[in-house]
């Protein structure tokens, strides 16, 4: 699926608002809730769970439900902060990709979530 950052944000807001967009229910709220309910765990990182098409993981003490696309494209929803964070990355695979997710999550926690949450 090819999306611009603005389109990614719209999808994130749709999920943050439990399927509601412009006072219209686009996706059933129950489906959004079920999508972000853990069904299994990652074989590579037991702290990362998986729902229906969405990953679930705590970042800087906040539960994130996020879509993870090719090359490090992310749509994060943080319901407790009423926040969507969109990240785009290079789709070119390089050796720099090792550890990228961990560094990205740390950056989001430290420079986005902590200041918003008042930590």
mmCIF file of C-alpha atoms in Angstrom, residues 62 78 80-85 108-119:
data_model
loop_
_atom_site.group_PDB
_atom_site.id
_atom_site.type_symbol
_atom_site.label_atom_id
_atom_site.label_comp_id
_atom_site.label_asym_id
_atom_site.label_seq_id
_atom_site.Cartn_x
_atom_site.Cartn_y
_atom_site.Cartn_z
ATOM 1 C CA UNK A 62 2.670 4.472 26.889
ATOM 2 C CA UNK A 78 -1.246 6.501 21.662
ATOM 3 C CA UNK A 80 -3.780 7.696 26.484
ATOM 4 C CA UNK A 81 -2.150 10.815 25.004
ATOM 5 C CA UNK A 82 -4.726 11.338 22.217
ATOM 6 C CA UNK A 83 -1.777 11.284 19.815
ATOM 7 C CA UNK A 84 -0.833 9.911 16.403
ATOM 8 C CA UNK A 85 2.803 9.841 15.306
ATOM 9 C CA UNK A 108 9.894 8.999 19.985
ATOM 10 C CA UNK A 109 9.751 8.278 23.704
ATOM 11 C CA UNK A 110 12.346 10.844 24.675
ATOM 12 C CA UNK A 111 11.533 13.701 22.280
ATOM 13 C CA UNK A 112 7.805 13.291 21.642
ATOM 14 C CA UNK A 113 6.046 11.286 24.335
ATOM 15 C CA UNK A 114 7.935 12.439 27.438
ATOM 16 C CA UNK A 115 7.480 16.163 26.670
ATOM 17 C CA UNK A 116 3.774 15.697 25.865
ATOM 18 C CA UNK A 117 3.159 13.590 28.958
ATOM 19 C CA UNK A 118 5.092 16.048 31.113
ATOM 20 C CA UNK A 119 7.699 13.518 32.177
#
